[in-house]
CSV table of C-alpha atoms in Angstrom, one decimal:
chain,number,residue,atom,x,y,z
A,1,MET,CA,25.7,-38.9,-39.6
A,2,ALA,CA,22.5,-37.0,-40.4
A,3,ALA,CA,20.4,-39.7,-38.8
A,4,VAL,CA,22.5,-39.6,-35.6
A,5,ALA,CA,22.2,-35.8,-35.4
A,6,LEU,CA,18.5,-36.1,-36.0
A,7,THR,CA,18.2,-38.7,-33.2
A,8,ILE,CA,20.2,-36.5,-30.8
A,9,LEU,CA,18.0,-33.5,-31.6
A,10,LEU,CA,14.9,-35.6,-31.1
A,11,VAL,CA,16.1,-36.9,-27.7
A,12,ILE,CA,16.9,-33.3,-26.6
A,13,PHE,CA,13.5,-32.2,-27.8
A,14,LEU,CA,11.7,-35.0,-26.0
A,15,GLY,CA,13.8,-34.3,-22.9
A,16,LEU,CA,12.7,-30.7,-22.9
A,17,LEU,CA,9.1,-31.7,-23.4
A,18,VAL,CA,9.4,-34.1,-20.4
A,19,ARG,CA,11.0,-31.3,-18.3
A,20,ILE,CA,8.3,-28.8,-19.2
A,21,ALA,CA,5.6,-31.4,-18.5
A,22,TYR,CA,7.1,-32.2,-15.1
A,23,ASP,CA,7.6,-28.5,-14.2
A,24,THR,CA,4.0,-27.8,-15.1
A,25,LEU,CA,2.7,-30.8,-13.2
A,26,SER,CA,4.9,-29.9,-10.2
A,27,CYS,CA,3.7,-26.3,-10.3
A,28,TYR,CA,0.0,-27.0,-10.7
A,29,TRP,CA,-0.4,-30.2,-8.8
A,30,LEU,CA,2.6,-31.8,-6.9
A,31,THR,CA,3.9,-28.8,-5.0
A,32,PRO,CA,0.5,-27.5,-3.9
A,33,ARG,CA,-0.5,-31.0,-2.9
A,34,ARG,CA,2.7,-31.5,-0.9
A,35,ILE,CA,2.2,-28.2,0.9
A,36,LYS,CA,-1.5,-29.1,1.6
A,37,LYS,CA,-0.4,-32.4,3.2
A,38,ILE,CA,2.3,-30.7,5.3
A,39,MET,CA,-0.1,-28.2,6.7
A,40,GLU,CA,-2.9,-30.7,7.3
A,41,LYS,CA,-0.5,-32.8,9.5
A,42,GLN,CA,-0.1,-29.7,11.6
A,43,GLY,CA,-3.8,-29.2,11.9
A,44,VAL,CA,-4.1,-26.3,9.5
A,45,ARG,CA,-7.0,-26.9,7.1
A,46,GLY,CA,-9.4,-24.7,5.1
A,47,PRO,CA,-12.1,-24.6,2.5
A,48,LYS,CA,-11.8,-27.2,-0.3
A,49,PRO,CA,-10.2,-25.6,-3.4
A,50,ARG,CA,-11.5,-26.1,-6.9
A,51,PHE,CA,-9.1,-27.3,-9.6
A,52,LEU,CA,-6.8,-24.5,-10.9
A,53,ILE,CA,-9.0,-21.6,-9.5
A,54,GLY,CA,-8.8,-22.6,-5.8
A,55,ASN,CA,-11.2,-20.5,-3.7
A,56,ILE,CA,-11.3,-17.4,-5.9
A,57,LEU,CA,-15.0,-17.8,-6.8
A,58,ASP,CA,-15.9,-18.3,-3.2
A,59,MET,CA,-14.1,-15.1,-2.1
A,60,ALA,CA,-15.5,-13.1,-5.0
A,61,SER,CA,-19.0,-14.2,-4.2
A,62,LEU,CA,-18.7,-13.3,-0.5
A,63,VAL,CA,-17.2,-9.9,-1.2
A,64,SER,CA,-19.8,-9.2,-3.8
A,65,LYS,CA,-22.6,-9.9,-1.4
A,66,SER,CA,-21.0,-7.9,1.5
A,67,THR,CA,-20.3,-4.8,-0.5
A,68,SER,CA,-23.4,-4.8,-2.7
A,69,GLN,CA,-25.2,-2.4,-0.2
A,70,ASP,CA,-24.0,0.7,1.5
A,71,MET,CA,-23.7,1.0,5.2
A,72,HIS,CA,-26.7,2.9,6.8
A,73,THR,CA,-24.6,4.8,9.3
A,74,ILE,CA,-20.9,5.6,9.9
A,75,ASP,CA,-19.9,2.3,11.4
A,76,HIS,CA,-16.3,1.2,11.7
A,77,ASP,CA,-17.1,-2.5,12.0
A,78,ILE,CA,-15.9,-3.2,8.4
A,79,VAL,CA,-14.1,-6.5,8.6
A,80,GLY,CA,-17.2,-8.4,7.6
A,81,ARG,CA,-17.7,-6.1,4.7
A,82,LEU,CA,-14.2,-6.1,3.3
A,83,LEU,CA,-12.9,-9.5,4.4
A,84,PRO,CA,-16.0,-11.6,4.6
A,85,HIS,CA,-14.1,-14.8,3.6
A,86,TYR,CA,-11.8,-14.3,6.6
A,87,LEU,CA,-14.7,-14.1,9.0
A,88,ALA,CA,-16.4,-17.1,7.5
A,89,TRP,CA,-13.4,-19.4,7.4
A,90,SER,CA,-11.9,-18.4,10.7
A,91,LYS,CA,-15.2,-19.3,12.4
A,92,ILE,CA,-15.0,-22.8,10.8
A,93,TYR,CA,-11.2,-23.5,10.8
A,94,GLY,CA,-9.8,-21.3,13.6
A,95,LYS,CA,-7.1,-18.6,13.6
A,96,ARG,CA,-4.9,-20.6,11.3
A,97,PHE,CA,-6.4,-21.7,8.0
A,98,ILE,CA,-5.3,-22.3,4.5
A,99,TYR,CA,-7.1,-21.2,1.4
A,100,TRP,CA,-6.2,-21.1,-2.3
A,101,ASN,CA,-5.7,-18.2,-4.8
A,102,GLY,CA,-5.7,-20.3,-7.9
A,103,ILE,CA,-2.8,-22.7,-7.4
A,104,GLU,CA,-1.2,-20.6,-4.8
A,105,PRO,CA,-1.8,-21.8,-1.2
A,106,ARG,CA,-2.1,-19.1,1.4
A,107,MET,CA,-2.1,-19.5,5.1
A,108,CYS,CA,-3.9,-16.9,7.2
A,109,LEU,CA,-2.0,-15.8,10.3
A,110,THR,CA,-3.3,-13.6,13.1
A,111,GLU,CA,-1.1,-14.5,16.0
A,112,THR,CA,0.9,-11.4,16.9
A,113,GLU,CA,4.0,-13.2,18.2
A,114,LEU,CA,4.3,-15.2,15.0
A,115,ILE,CA,3.7,-12.2,12.9
A,116,LYS,CA,6.5,-10.3,14.7
A,117,GLU,CA,8.8,-13.2,14.2
A,118,LEU,CA,8.0,-13.6,10.5
A,119,LEU,CA,8.4,-9.9,9.7
A,120,SER,CA,11.6,-9.4,11.7
A,121,LYS,CA,13.5,-12.7,11.4
A,122,TYR,CA,12.7,-13.9,7.9
A,123,SER,CA,12.6,-10.7,5.8
A,124,THR,CA,15.3,-11.9,3.4
A,125,ILE,CA,13.9,-15.3,2.7
A,126,SER,CA,10.3,-14.3,2.3
A,127,GLY,CA,8.7,-11.8,0.0
A,128,LYS,CA,6.2,-11.3,-2.9
A,129,SER,CA,5.0,-14.3,-4.8
A,130,TRP,CA,5.1,-14.8,-8.5
A,131,LEU,CA,1.3,-14.3,-8.8
A,132,GLN,CA,1.6,-11.0,-6.9
A,133,GLN,CA,4.4,-9.8,-9.2
A,134,GLN,CA,2.5,-10.8,-12.3
A,135,GLY,CA,-0.6,-9.1,-11.0
A,136,SER,CA,1.3,-5.8,-10.7
A,137,LYS,CA,3.9,-6.0,-13.4
A,138,HIS,CA,2.1,-3.5,-15.7
A,139,PHE,CA,1.2,-1.3,-12.8
A,140,ILE,CA,4.4,-0.8,-10.7
A,141,GLY,CA,6.6,-3.5,-12.2
A,142,ARG,CA,9.6,-4.7,-10.3
A,143,GLY,CA,10.1,-1.6,-8.1
A,144,LEU,CA,10.9,-1.8,-4.4
A,145,LEU,CA,7.4,-2.9,-3.4
A,146,MET,CA,7.6,-6.0,-5.5
A,147,ALA,CA,11.4,-6.8,-5.3
A,148,ASN,CA,12.7,-9.9,-3.5
A,149,GLY,CA,16.0,-11.1,-2.0
A,150,ASP,CA,19.2,-9.3,-3.1
A,151,ASP,CA,17.3,-7.1,-5.6
A,152,TRP,CA,15.1,-5.8,-2.8
A,153,TYR,CA,18.2,-5.3,-0.5
A,154,HIS,CA,20.1,-3.2,-3.2
A,155,GLN,CA,17.0,-1.2,-4.2
A,156,ARG,CA,16.1,-0.4,-0.6
A,157,HIS,CA,19.7,0.6,0.1
A,158,ILE,CA,19.7,3.0,-2.8
A,159,VAL,CA,16.4,4.8,-2.1
A,160,ALA,CA,16.6,4.8,1.7
A,161,PRO,CA,18.6,8.1,2.0
A,162,ALA,CA,15.7,10.0,0.3
A,163,PHE,CA,13.5,9.3,3.3
A,164,MET,CA,15.9,9.8,6.2
A,165,GLY,CA,17.4,12.4,8.5
A,166,ASP,CA,18.0,15.9,7.2
A,167,LYS,CA,16.8,14.9,3.8
A,168,LEU,CA,13.4,14.0,5.2
A,169,LYS,CA,13.2,17.2,7.2
A,170,SER,CA,14.0,19.3,4.2
A,171,TYR,CA,10.7,18.3,2.6
A,172,ALA,CA,8.7,20.1,5.3
A,173,GLY,CA,8.9,23.4,3.3
A,174,TYR,CA,7.4,21.8,0.2
A,175,MET,CA,4.7,20.3,2.2
A,176,VAL,CA,3.7,23.6,3.8
A,177,GLU,CA,3.9,25.4,0.5
A,178,CYS,CA,1.6,22.9,-1.3
A,179,THR,CA,-0.8,22.8,1.6
A,180,LYS,CA,-1.1,26.6,1.6
A,181,LYS,CA,-2.0,26.4,-2.0
A,182,MET,CA,-4.8,23.8,-1.3
A,183,LEU,CA,-6.2,25.9,1.6
A,184,HIS,CA,-6.2,29.0,-0.6
A,185,SER,CA,-8.2,27.0,-3.2
A,186,LEU,CA,-10.7,25.9,-0.6
A,187,GLN,CA,-11.1,29.4,0.7
A,188,THR,CA,-11.6,30.8,-2.8
A,189,GLU,CA,-14.3,28.2,-3.5
A,190,MET,CA,-16.0,29.0,-0.1
A,191,ASP,CA,-16.0,32.7,-1.0
A,192,SER,CA,-17.8,31.9,-4.2
A,193,GLY,CA,-20.6,30.2,-2.2
A,194,GLN,CA,-19.5,26.5,-2.1
A,195,GLY,CA,-20.0,24.9,1.3
A,196,GLU,CA,-19.6,21.2,0.7
A,197,PHE,CA,-16.3,19.6,-0.5
A,198,GLU,CA,-15.3,16.1,-1.6
A,199,ILE,CA,-12.2,16.1,0.5
A,200,SER,CA,-10.5,13.0,-0.9
A,201,GLU,CA,-10.2,14.8,-4.3
A,202,TYR,CA,-8.3,17.6,-2.6
A,203,MET,CA,-6.1,15.3,-0.6
A,204,THR,CA,-5.2,13.2,-3.6
A,205,ARG,CA,-4.2,16.3,-5.6
A,206,LEU,CA,-2.2,17.7,-2.6
A,207,THR,CA,-0.2,14.6,-1.8
A,208,ALA,CA,0.4,14.0,-5.5
A,209,ASP,CA,1.8,17.6,-5.7
A,210,ILE,CA,4.0,17.0,-2.7
A,211,ILE,CA,5.5,13.7,-3.9
A,212,SER,CA,6.1,15.3,-7.4
A,213,ARG,CA,8.0,18.2,-5.9
A,214,THR,CA,10.0,16.4,-3.2
A,215,GLU,CA,11.0,13.2,-5.0
A,216,PHE,CA,10.9,14.1,-8.7
A,217,ASP,CA,11.4,17.9,-8.7
A,218,SER,CA,8.3,18.5,-10.8
A,219,SER,CA,4.9,20.0,-10.1
A,220,TYR,CA,1.6,18.2,-9.9
A,221,GLU,CA,0.5,19.9,-13.1
A,222,LYS,CA,3.3,18.2,-14.9
A,223,GLY,CA,2.7,14.9,-13.3
A,224,LYS,CA,-1.1,14.8,-13.1
A,225,GLN,CA,-1.4,12.8,-16.3
A,226,ILE,CA,0.9,10.1,-14.8
A,227,PHE,CA,-1.2,10.0,-11.6
A,228,ARG,CA,-4.4,9.8,-13.7
A,229,LEU,CA,-3.1,6.9,-15.8
A,230,LEU,CA,-1.7,5.1,-12.7
A,231,THR,CA,-5.1,5.3,-11.0
A,232,LEU,CA,-6.7,3.8,-14.1
A,233,LEU,CA,-4.0,1.1,-14.2
A,234,GLN,CA,-4.6,0.4,-10.5
A,235,LYS,CA,-8.3,-0.2,-11.1
A,236,GLN,CA,-7.7,-2.4,-14.1
A,237,CYS,CA,-5.1,-4.6,-12.4
A,238,ALA,CA,-7.2,-4.9,-9.2
A,239,GLN,CA,-10.2,-6.1,-11.3
A,240,ALA,CA,-8.1,-8.6,-13.2
A,241,SER,CA,-6.5,-10.0,-10.1
A,242,LYS,CA,-9.9,-10.8,-8.6
A,243,HIS,CA,-10.6,-13.2,-11.4
A,244,LEU,CA,-7.1,-14.7,-11.5
A,245,CYS,CA,-6.4,-12.9,-14.8
A,246,VAL,CA,-2.7,-12.1,-15.3
A,247,PRO,CA,-3.2,-8.4,-16.2
A,248,GLY,CA,-2.1,-8.1,-19.8
A,249,SER,CA,-5.2,-6.8,-21.8
A,250,ARG,CA,-4.7,-4.4,-24.6
A,251,GLU,CA,-6.1,-1.6,-22.5
A,252,ILE,CA,-3.7,-2.3,-19.6
A,253,LYS,CA,-0.7,-2.5,-21.9
A,254,SER,CA,-1.7,0.7,-23.6
A,255,LEU,CA,-2.0,2.5,-20.2
A,256,LYS,CA,1.4,1.2,-19.1
A,257,MET,CA,3.1,2.3,-22.4
A,258,GLU,CA,1.6,5.8,-22.0
A,259,VAL,CA,2.8,6.1,-18.3
A,260,GLU,CA,6.3,5.0,-19.3
A,261,ARG,CA,6.4,7.5,-22.2
A,262,LEU,CA,5.6,10.4,-19.8
A,263,LEU,CA,8.2,9.1,-17.3
A,264,MET,CA,10.8,8.9,-20.0
A,265,GLU,CA,10.2,12.5,-20.9
A,266,ILE,CA,11.0,13.5,-17.3
A,267,ILE,CA,14.0,11.2,-17.2
A,268,GLN,CA,15.4,12.2,-20.6
A,269,SER,CA,15.0,15.9,-19.7
A,270,ARG,CA,17.1,15.3,-16.5
A,271,LYS,CA,19.7,13.4,-18.5
A,272,ASP,CA,19.9,16.1,-21.3
A,273,CYS,CA,20.6,18.8,-18.7
A,274,VAL,CA,23.7,16.9,-17.5
A,275,GLU,CA,24.9,15.9,-21.0
A,276,ILE,CA,24.8,19.5,-22.3
A,277,GLY,CA,26.5,20.7,-19.2
A,278,ARG,CA,23.6,22.8,-17.7
A,279,ASN,CA,23.8,20.7,-14.6
A,280,ASN,CA,26.8,18.9,-13.0
A,281,SER,CA,24.7,16.0,-11.6
A,282,TYR,CA,21.3,14.4,-12.0
A,283,GLY,CA,20.2,16.0,-8.7
A,284,ASN,CA,19.9,14.7,-5.2
A,285,ASP,CA,16.2,13.9,-5.2
A,286,LEU,CA,14.9,10.3,-5.6
A,287,LEU,CA,15.1,10.4,-9.4
A,288,GLY,CA,18.6,11.9,-9.3
A,289,MET,CA,19.7,9.1,-7.0
A,290,LEU,CA,18.3,6.5,-9.3
A,291,LEU,CA,20.0,8.0,-12.4
A,292,ASN,CA,23.3,8.4,-10.6
A,293,GLU,CA,23.1,4.7,-9.6
A,294,MET,CA,22.4,3.7,-13.2
A,295,GLN,CA,25.8,5.1,-14.2
A,296,LYS,CA,27.7,2.9,-11.7
A,297,LYS,CA,29.0,-0.5,-12.5
A,298,ARG,CA,27.7,-2.7,-9.7
A,299,GLY,CA,28.6,-6.2,-8.7
A,300,ASN,CA,26.5,-9.0,-7.2
A,301,GLY,CA,24.6,-9.3,-10.5
A,302,PHE,CA,22.6,-6.1,-9.8
A,303,SER,CA,22.4,-2.9,-11.8
A,304,PHE,CA,19.9,-0.3,-12.5
A,305,ASN,CA,18.5,0.2,-16.0
A,306,LEU,CA,15.9,2.5,-17.4
A,307,GLN,CA,13.1,0.0,-17.0
A,308,LEU,CA,13.8,-0.4,-13.3
A,309,ILE,CA,14.1,3.4,-12.8
A,310,MET,CA,10.6,3.7,-14.4
A,311,ASP,CA,9.3,1.0,-12.1
A,312,GLU,CA,10.7,2.7,-9.1
A,313,CYS,CA,9.2,6.0,-10.3
A,314,LYS,CA,5.8,4.4,-10.7
A,315,THR,CA,6.1,2.7,-7.3
A,316,PHE,CA,6.9,6.0,-5.5
A,317,PHE,CA,4.5,8.1,-7.6
A,318,PHE,CA,1.7,5.7,-6.5
A,319,ALA,CA,2.8,4.7,-2.9
A,320,GLY,CA,4.1,8.2,-2.2
A,321,HIS,CA,0.7,9.8,-2.5
A,322,GLU,CA,-2.0,7.2,-2.6
A,323,THR,CA,-1.6,5.9,1.0
A,324,THR,CA,-1.1,9.3,2.5
A,325,ALA,CA,-4.1,10.7,0.7
A,326,LEU,CA,-6.3,7.9,2.1
A,327,LEU,CA,-4.9,8.4,5.6
A,328,LEU,CA,-5.8,12.1,5.4
A,329,THR,CA,-9.2,11.4,3.9
A,330,TRP,CA,-10.2,8.8,6.5
A,331,THR,CA,-8.8,11.0,9.3
A,332,VAL,CA,-10.8,14.0,8.2
A,333,MET,CA,-13.9,11.8,8.0
A,334,LEU,CA,-13.3,10.6,11.6
A,335,LEU,CA,-12.6,14.1,13.0
A,336,ALA,CA,-15.7,15.5,11.1
A,337,SER,CA,-17.9,12.9,12.7
A,338,ASN,CA,-16.2,13.3,16.2
A,339,PRO,CA,-16.3,17.1,16.9
A,340,SER,CA,-15.0,16.8,20.4
A,341,TRP,CA,-11.8,15.2,19.2
A,342,GLN,CA,-11.6,17.8,16.4
A,343,GLU,CA,-11.7,20.6,19.1
A,344,LYS,CA,-9.0,18.8,21.2
A,345,VAL,CA,-6.6,18.6,18.2
A,346,ARG,CA,-7.4,22.2,17.2
A,347,ALA,CA,-6.6,23.4,20.7
A,348,GLU,CA,-3.3,21.4,20.8
A,349,VAL,CA,-2.2,22.8,17.4
A,350,LYS,CA,-3.0,26.3,18.6
A,351,GLN,CA,-1.0,25.8,21.8
A,352,VAL,CA,2.0,24.1,20.2
A,353,CYS,CA,2.3,26.3,17.0
A,354,ASN,CA,1.0,29.5,18.6
A,355,GLY,CA,-0.4,30.8,15.3
A,356,GLU,CA,2.8,29.9,13.3
A,357,THR,CA,3.0,27.6,10.4
A,358,PRO,CA,3.8,24.0,11.6
A,359,SER,CA,7.5,23.2,11.5
A,360,VAL,CA,9.4,20.0,12.0
A,361,ASP,CA,10.2,21.1,15.6
A,362,HIS,CA,6.4,21.4,16.3
A,363,LEU,CA,5.5,17.9,15.0
A,364,SER,CA,6.9,15.8,17.9
A,365,LYS,CA,4.8,17.9,20.4
A,366,LEU,CA,1.5,17.2,18.6
A,367,ALA,CA,0.8,14.1,20.8
A,368,MET,CA,-3.0,14.3,20.4
A,369,LEU,CA,-2.8,14.6,16.6
A,370,ASN,CA,-0.4,11.6,16.6
A,371,MET,CA,-2.9,9.6,18.5
A,372,VAL,CA,-5.7,10.5,16.1
A,373,ILE,CA,-3.6,9.6,13.1
A,374,ASN,CA,-2.7,6.2,14.6
A,375,GLU,CA,-6.4,5.5,15.4
A,376,SER,CA,-7.3,6.3,11.8
A,377,LEU,CA,-4.6,3.9,10.6
A,378,ARG,CA,-5.9,1.3,12.9
A,379,LEU,CA,-9.5,1.6,11.8
A,380,TYR,CA,-8.8,2.2,8.1
A,381,PRO,CA,-5.3,0.8,7.3
A,382,PRO,CA,-4.3,1.5,3.6
A,383,ALA,CA,-3.8,-2.2,2.9
A,384,THR,CA,-6.2,-4.9,4.3
A,385,VAL,CA,-3.7,-7.7,4.1
A,386,LEU,CA,0.1,-8.1,4.3
A,387,PRO,CA,1.5,-11.0,2.2
A,388,ARG,CA,4.8,-12.9,2.5
A,389,MET,CA,5.8,-16.0,0.5
A,390,ALA,CA,8.3,-18.4,2.0
A,391,PHE,CA,11.2,-18.9,-0.4
A,392,GLU,CA,12.8,-21.5,2.0
A,393,ASP,CA,11.4,-23.8,4.7
A,394,ILE,CA,10.7,-21.7,7.8
A,395,LYS,CA,10.2,-22.6,11.4
A,396,LEU,CA,7.7,-20.1,12.8
A,397,GLY,CA,6.8,-20.8,16.5
A,398,ASP,CA,5.4,-24.3,16.5
A,399,LEU,CA,4.7,-24.2,12.8
A,400,HIS,CA,6.7,-25.6,9.9
A,401,ILE,CA,6.1,-23.3,6.9
A,402,PRO,CA,7.2,-25.1,3.7
A,403,LYS,CA,8.8,-23.4,0.8
A,404,GLY,CA,6.1,-22.0,-1.6
A,405,LEU,CA,3.5,-21.3,1.1
A,406,SER,CA,2.3,-17.7,1.2
A,407,VAL,CA,1.5,-16.3,4.6
A,408,TRP,CA,-1.3,-13.7,4.5
A,409,ILE,CA,-1.6,-11.4,7.5
A,410,PRO,CA,-5.1,-9.9,7.6
A,411,VAL,CA,-4.1,-6.4,8.9
A,412,LEU,CA,-7.7,-5.1,9.0
A,413,ALA,CA,-8.9,-8.0,11.1
A,414,ILE,CA,-6.0,-7.7,13.5
A,415,HIS,CA,-6.6,-4.0,13.9
A,416,HIS,CA,-10.3,-4.6,14.7
A,417,SER,CA,-9.8,-7.6,16.9
A,418,LYS,CA,-11.7,-7.3,20.2
A,419,GLU,CA,-9.3,-9.9,21.7
A,420,LEU,CA,-6.4,-7.5,21.1
A,421,TRP,CA,-8.0,-4.1,21.4
A,422,GLY,CA,-11.0,-4.7,23.7
A,423,LYS,CA,-14.8,-4.6,23.3
A,424,ASP,CA,-14.6,-1.1,21.8
A,425,ALA,CA,-12.3,-2.2,19.0
A,426,ASN,CA,-14.7,-0.9,16.3
A,427,GLU,CA,-15.1,2.5,17.9
A,428,PHE,CA,-13.0,5.6,17.3
A,429,ASP,CA,-11.0,6.2,20.5
A,430,PRO,CA,-7.5,7.8,20.0
A,431,GLU,CA,-6.9,7.5,23.8
A,432,ARG,CA,-5.9,3.9,23.2
A,433,PHE,CA,-2.7,5.2,21.8
A,434,ALA,CA,-1.9,7.4,24.8
A,435,SER,CA,0.2,4.5,26.1
A,436,LYS,CA,3.2,3.6,23.9
A,437,SER,CA,3.4,0.1,25.3
A,438,PHE,CA,1.2,-2.5,23.6
A,439,THR,CA,1.6,-5.9,22.1
A,440,PRO,CA,4.0,-5.9,19.1
A,441,GLY,CA,2.4,-7.2,15.9
A,442,ARG,CA,-1.1,-5.9,16.7
A,443,PHE,CA,-0.6,-2.5,15.0
A,444,ILE,CA,1.0,-2.9,11.6
A,445,PRO,CA,-0.3,-0.3,9.1
A,446,PHE,CA,3.2,0.1,7.6
A,447,ALA,CA,4.2,-3.6,8.1
A,448,ALA,CA,7.2,-4.1,10.5
A,449,GLY,CA,10.8,-5.3,10.5
A,450,PRO,CA,13.5,-4.7,7.8
A,451,ARG,CA,10.8,-4.7,5.1
A,452,ASN,CA,8.5,-2.1,6.6
A,453,CYS,CA,7.3,0.8,4.5
A,454,ILE,CA,10.3,2.9,3.6
A,455,GLY,CA,8.1,6.1,3.4
A,456,GLN,CA,6.5,5.7,6.8
A,457,SER,CA,8.2,8.7,8.4
A,458,PHE,CA,7.6,10.8,5.2
A,459,ALA,CA,3.8,9.9,5.3
A,460,ILE,CA,3.4,10.7,9.0
A,461,MET,CA,5.3,14.0,8.8
A,462,GLU,CA,3.2,15.0,5.7
A,463,ALA,CA,-0.1,14.0,7.4
A,464,LYS,CA,0.7,16.0,10.6
A,465,ILE,CA,1.6,19.2,8.7
A,466,ILE,CA,-1.5,19.0,6.4
A,467,LEU,CA,-3.9,18.2,9.2
A,468,ALA,CA,-2.5,20.8,11.6
A,469,MET,CA,-2.8,23.5,8.9
A,470,LEU,CA,-6.3,22.4,7.8
A,471,ILE,CA,-7.7,22.2,11.3
A,472,SER,CA,-6.2,25.6,12.2
A,473,ARG,CA,-8.0,27.2,9.2
A,474,PHE,CA,-11.3,25.4,9.0
A,475,SER,CA,-13.8,23.4,11.1
A,476,PHE,CA,-15.5,20.6,9.3
A,477,THR,CA,-18.6,18.4,9.7
A,478,ILE,CA,-19.8,15.4,7.8
A,479,SER,CA,-22.2,16.4,5.0
A,480,PRO,CA,-25.7,14.8,4.9
A,481,SER,CA,-24.8,13.6,1.4
A,482,TYR,CA,-21.9,11.4,2.7
A,483,ARG,CA,-22.5,7.7,2.1
A,484,HIS,CA,-20.2,5.4,4.2
A,485,ALA,CA,-19.1,2.6,1.9
A,486,PRO,CA,-15.5,1.5,2.2
A,487,VAL,CA,-14.3,-0.7,-0.6
A,488,ILE,CA,-11.0,-2.3,-1.6
A,489,VAL,CA,-9.2,-1.3,-4.8
A,490,LEU,CA,-5.8,-2.6,-3.7
A,491,THR,CA,-6.2,-0.1,-0.9
A,492,ILE,CA,-9.3,0.8,1.3
A,493,LYS,CA,-11.1,3.7,-0.4
A,494,PRO,CA,-14.4,5.5,0.2
A,495,LYS,CA,-16.6,4.3,-2.7
A,496,TYR,CA,-18.3,7.7,-3.1
A,497,GLY,CA,-15.6,9.9,-1.6
A,498,VAL,CA,-15.9,11.8,1.6
A,499,GLN,CA,-18.1,14.9,1.6
A,500,VAL,CA,-17.6,17.5,4.4
A,501,CYS,CA,-19.0,20.9,5.1
A,502,LEU,CA,-16.3,23.5,5.9
A,503,LYS,CA,-16.4,26.7,7.9
A,504,PRO,CA,-13.5,29.1,8.3
A,505,ILE,CA,-12.0,29.5,11.8
A,506,ASP,CA,-11.9,33.1,13.2
A,507,PRO,CA,-8.2,33.8,13.7
A,508,GLY,CA,-9.0,35.6,16.9
A,509,ASN,CA,-10.5,32.5,18.5
């Protein structure tokens, strides 16, 4: 009997080994090879990949060369600097080409009609790939940004009310209050003799303060350590992903643990207030919604737990201030280097607000400011690419997209396309947004379709309030010390910050 049992165990063990070997072979060789053949039959080709690492070294080399030097002037023609591999390969292989991030095949797609179809029609059967999820698991984990399928649907449904209707409008007061504090700080420093300011630092602190107060009912002072650690995590994970390392170094894990310890203090404090009877509910901000959801018994195999709540908190702590801070920073840079547009916006704000603090009712009337914000998002979108992996076979226009193929939409290249935007595509011209009718799929700073950025309206409202208040109080010019050097650290950032010279506006003018 013992011999029979041993034989059965050996057969099971060998079966497992064969299964693991097949799955590994399929993952690293058979599936990528099958996808490559399917795409080649449709005329979609690309640079030859190296075994296991694909085209990563080629991309790293091209980006290293293109960003090794700063730009001599403020030039918005930055596609060749930030996406040099896209320019190089699209010239050789055309608008559609396939390249490899390790073993993951990625097809570049720039055709606006197909982009619109992918984002609107296939949102539930496309999403973030395993490599993307692994690359960010220590940074933002499995929060909404990285969730797929039913998990994404449930998470989106839960957090959406925090960014809609009257709830969204209620945040305006916090935004005004926080901005007044920043403007007072700027004025105090000017009174002490300072004339030059690194504006991205102020915008980062301001937007962090706003997201802390509106979504997590805490101040920036309380949350600044979380923001600092998340920024470090972002840099570490971005660096690791460039070299196909699954971020998991001791330093990254240590940073993650410290972020989650700080988040647990905030979460536990909220839970303690309910348990001792000080509060009747966890609150109606985003954190309160998540904690309330955790108490419910949900079907469909989905339920919130503390880890997922922390992942959502990290996602919104990061996404809720990082992208808006960058939008504000690049917009200030553009207005500082285009004084005529700065004066136009200032005149509009003065006319619409009539000396009052901007309110929700004022914002829809600030058409010129809206055009400037859109042009800033076009020239310097927070994310350079928009990825979607097909979880099932997809028919996209004339293309058959096989399961397992990632579609990468080069947002920056599309936003700078002369074919789509005209010969002046690399110039700052907000007038191009005076008309609301333009080709769908060519302007996608917040993605599009059901999986678009959930905080889009929050970010635009916040940007309008801050810029309207700033431009009413100060005029600004680019400092001679400013060095134009956009770089990618997951998002498009100014390598050395944005230095501007401020002057107070005479209230009588």
